[in-house]
Amino acid sequence: MRFSQAFIRTSKEDPADAEIISHRLLMRAGMIRKLASGIYIIMPLANLAIKKIENIIRSEMNAAGAQELIMPCVLPAGLWKETGRWEVYGSEMLKIKDRAEREYCFGPTHEEVITDLVRHEVRSYKQLPVILYQIQTKFRDEIRPRFGLMRAREFTMKDAYSFEVSFEQLDENYKKMHQAYCNIFRRCGLKYTVVEADSGAIGGSSSHEFMVVAPSGEDAIVYCDSCRYSANVEKAATDIEKIIEKPAQPSGKKPEKIHTPKASTIEDLAKFMGVSKNNLCKILFFTNAKAENDGREDVVALISGGFELNEVKLKNHLGFINLEMIPSEEVEKRIGAYPGFGGPIGIKPKIRVIADNSLKSMTDFVVGANEKDYHLKNVNLSDFKVDSFTDLVMVDAGHPCPKCGAGLEKARGIEVGHIFKLGTKYSDSLGAKYIDEQGQEKPIIMGCYGIGVGRTMQSAVEQNNDADGIVWPMPIAPYHVILVLLNSSDETQKKCAEDLYEKMKRAGIEVIYDDRPEKPGFKFKDADLLGIPIRVAVGRYAAEGKVEFKRRNSKDLKVIGVDEVINIVKAEIEREVNI
Ligand code: ATP
Ligand code: MG
């Protein structure tokens, strides 16, 4: 491709709404353009990178025995009503109507459609297992679209679904997909880590996320350097018994009211009472719905003052589809507790109380007295009701690893892929069954496996850049080589560059040739911004039959003979393109 003819407009200016480096660089390099909030045009250069990622995905999925198909993006409402997700999916689903007022959505995901397909096509165990996938456009009306393609509303996803007759078969396919994902992200040149992930309220299922480690990541992950345990904080566990000392025997004293006028934070209160934060009991108020006639249930959660509460764990424990805090002005009326000085003693009896396991290790602790400026001390579990205990801890850096006890580290990650053992969630609700060897009808077992294609491309930019621009990993670079003609009015240089361009094309090298009549500095800046891995510049050495060779990720500049260029370039590409 000649730069002079390419549809590329670069810019020095950072776009106003781009908060993270990859978004800024993709905009400045003219690789993406915003059409509307969360809706982007993928420009030709980025499209080349995306197509390479898609081909890596295809080759690994096919090698793992998966078969590609294409499902529609506009999906009839009926299927979603059958599984209940027409309502449950909430406002992320874009609902549309046709001319006859029939309801559809723009597919945010395809479990319903694929399960419907399989329930019609599969009769017998002989047709299973099977893994099907597509690479296709999704729409999710995200609350906060941001960061360019990272959290878009319209985006490309590779979604795969597996169908099995047994959990052993599911385990096998899950392992295959896990391995395929590792191969895919390695081949895209990404530094990634696999973490245990939350699998929602459907207990027992396992789920892993593939995280590109980056400070701008929206997810927090914890990991253990000693035993390699790693998990999304939504799911992460710790060993609280190692944090909270063994409980002393309760003193036998009755709860006693203490005037605590200035103790508005946990820290202040611990200081004032002369106890550790771990011996204060925090209370939080949640609900599943705003309105009473939506089947609203209010609950109370209790946790030791030394920890933050993990709402995902609470939501899963309760089996709630939605979980939100009760506005503090409504707490007294709905719960019978006094916000800021709330506690479990004296709240309305019908309110469900969920306590974190940390409370089991606490004796003679402090709770709010449900009265302005008062707390109670010498409180024990026997002084109030708890409906259930569970793990509600938000794990943080320094907490002990649940597997080996070493201190956990924390980092941020971008979720590029997610694999999930679904079990029979969708086959049950849609009635997808097969006949087994004994002639018995059984529900089909399922797994699902997603990769964000645009997010993967942008993550590669987020991880591979410097002050001058993008530094593409070779396997997904839009072009492998940028050939730069430094002085286009110098006939020797021009002839040398034109010859080299033709030779490179003939040798099958993916090259963009900057033939524009611009200043060398300007062209070099563009070459750096675009991040093409190899730069070959034709300048004053052309008269001696020599050119400048430079890698985007290195400062070294080598002067090499024109006749060596093709071989050197080819060797570098071959070494790196299949990593
Ligand atoms: P997130 O927690 O980031 O919203 P998710 O759990 O909703 O992700 P999945 O439904 O598992 O995502 O989708 C599979 C993959 O699709 C994700 O791992 C991610 O790479 C990609 N993806 C999801 N939402 C978006 C989005 N809004 N923009 C770009 N890619 C996305
Ligand atoms: Mg999401």
Coordinates of N, CA and C and ligand atoms in Angstrom, one line a residue, residues 140 142 149-152 155 157 415-418 450-452 455, ligand 1:
R140 N -24.6 -4.1 23.2 CA -25.1 -4.0 24.6 C -25.1 -2.5 24.9
E142 N -24.4 -0.5 27.1 CA -23.7 -0.3 28.3 C -24.0 1.0 29.0
L149 N -12.9 1.1 22.0 CA -13.4 -0.3 21.7 C -13.4 -1.2 23.0
M150 N -12.8 -0.7 24.0 CA -12.7 -1.5 25.3 C -14.1 -1.7 25.9
R151 N -14.8 -0.7 26.0 CA -16.2 -0.9 26.5 C -17.1 -0.1 25.5
A152 N -17.4 -0.8 24.4 CA -18.2 -0.2 23.4 C -19.6 -0.6 23.6
F155 N -19.9 -4.1 19.4 CA -18.5 -4.7 19.3 C -18.6 -6.1 18.8
M157 N -17.6 -9.9 18.9 CA -17.2 -11.0 19.8 C -17.0 -12.3 19.1
E415 N -10.5 -7.6 30.9 CA -11.0 -9.0 30.6 C -11.1 -9.1 29.1
V416 N -10.2 -9.9 28.5 CA -10.3 -10.1 27.0 C -11.1 -11.4 26.7
G417 N -11.1 -12.3 27.6 CA -11.8 -13.6 27.3 C -12.4 -14.2 28.6
H418 N -13.5 -15.0 28.4 CA -14.2 -15.5 29.5 C -14.7 -16.9 29.1
G450 N -16.2 -16.8 25.4 CA -16.2 -15.5 24.7 C -14.9 -14.8 24.6
I451 N -14.7 -14.2 23.5 CA -13.5 -13.3 23.4 C -13.9 -12.0 22.7
G452 N -13.5 -10.9 23.3 CA -13.8 -9.6 22.7 C -12.7 -9.2 21.7
R455 N -11.7 -5.5 21.8 CA -11.0 -5.3 23.1 C -9.7 -5.9 23.1
Ligands
ATP1 P1 -17.5 -7.1 31.2 O1 -17.5 -7.6 32.6 O2 -16.3 -6.5 30.7 O3 -18.8 -6.3 30.9 P2 -18.9 -9.4 30.3 O4 -18.7 -10.4 31.4 O5 -20.2 -8.7 30.2 O6 -17.7 -8.4 30.3 P3 -19.0 -11.6 28.4 O7 -20.5 -11.5 28.3 O8 -18.4 -12.7 29.1 O9 -18.5 -10.2 29.0 O10 -18.5 -11.4 26.9 C1 -17.3 -12.0 26.4 C2 -16.2 -11.1 26.1 O11 -16.7 -10.0 25.3 C3 -15.6 -10.4 27.2 O12 -14.6 -11.2 27.8 C4 -15.0 -9.1 26.6 O13 -13.8 -9.4 26.0 C5 -16.0 -8.8 25.5 N1 -16.9 -7.7 25.8 C6 -17.9 -7.7 26.7 N2 -18.5 -6.5 26.7 C7 -17.8 -5.7 25.9 C8 -18.0 -4.3 25.5 N3 -18.9 -3.6 26.0 N4 -17.1 -3.8 24.6 C9 -16.1 -4.6 24.1 N5 -15.9 -5.9 24.4 C10 -16.8 -6.4 25.3

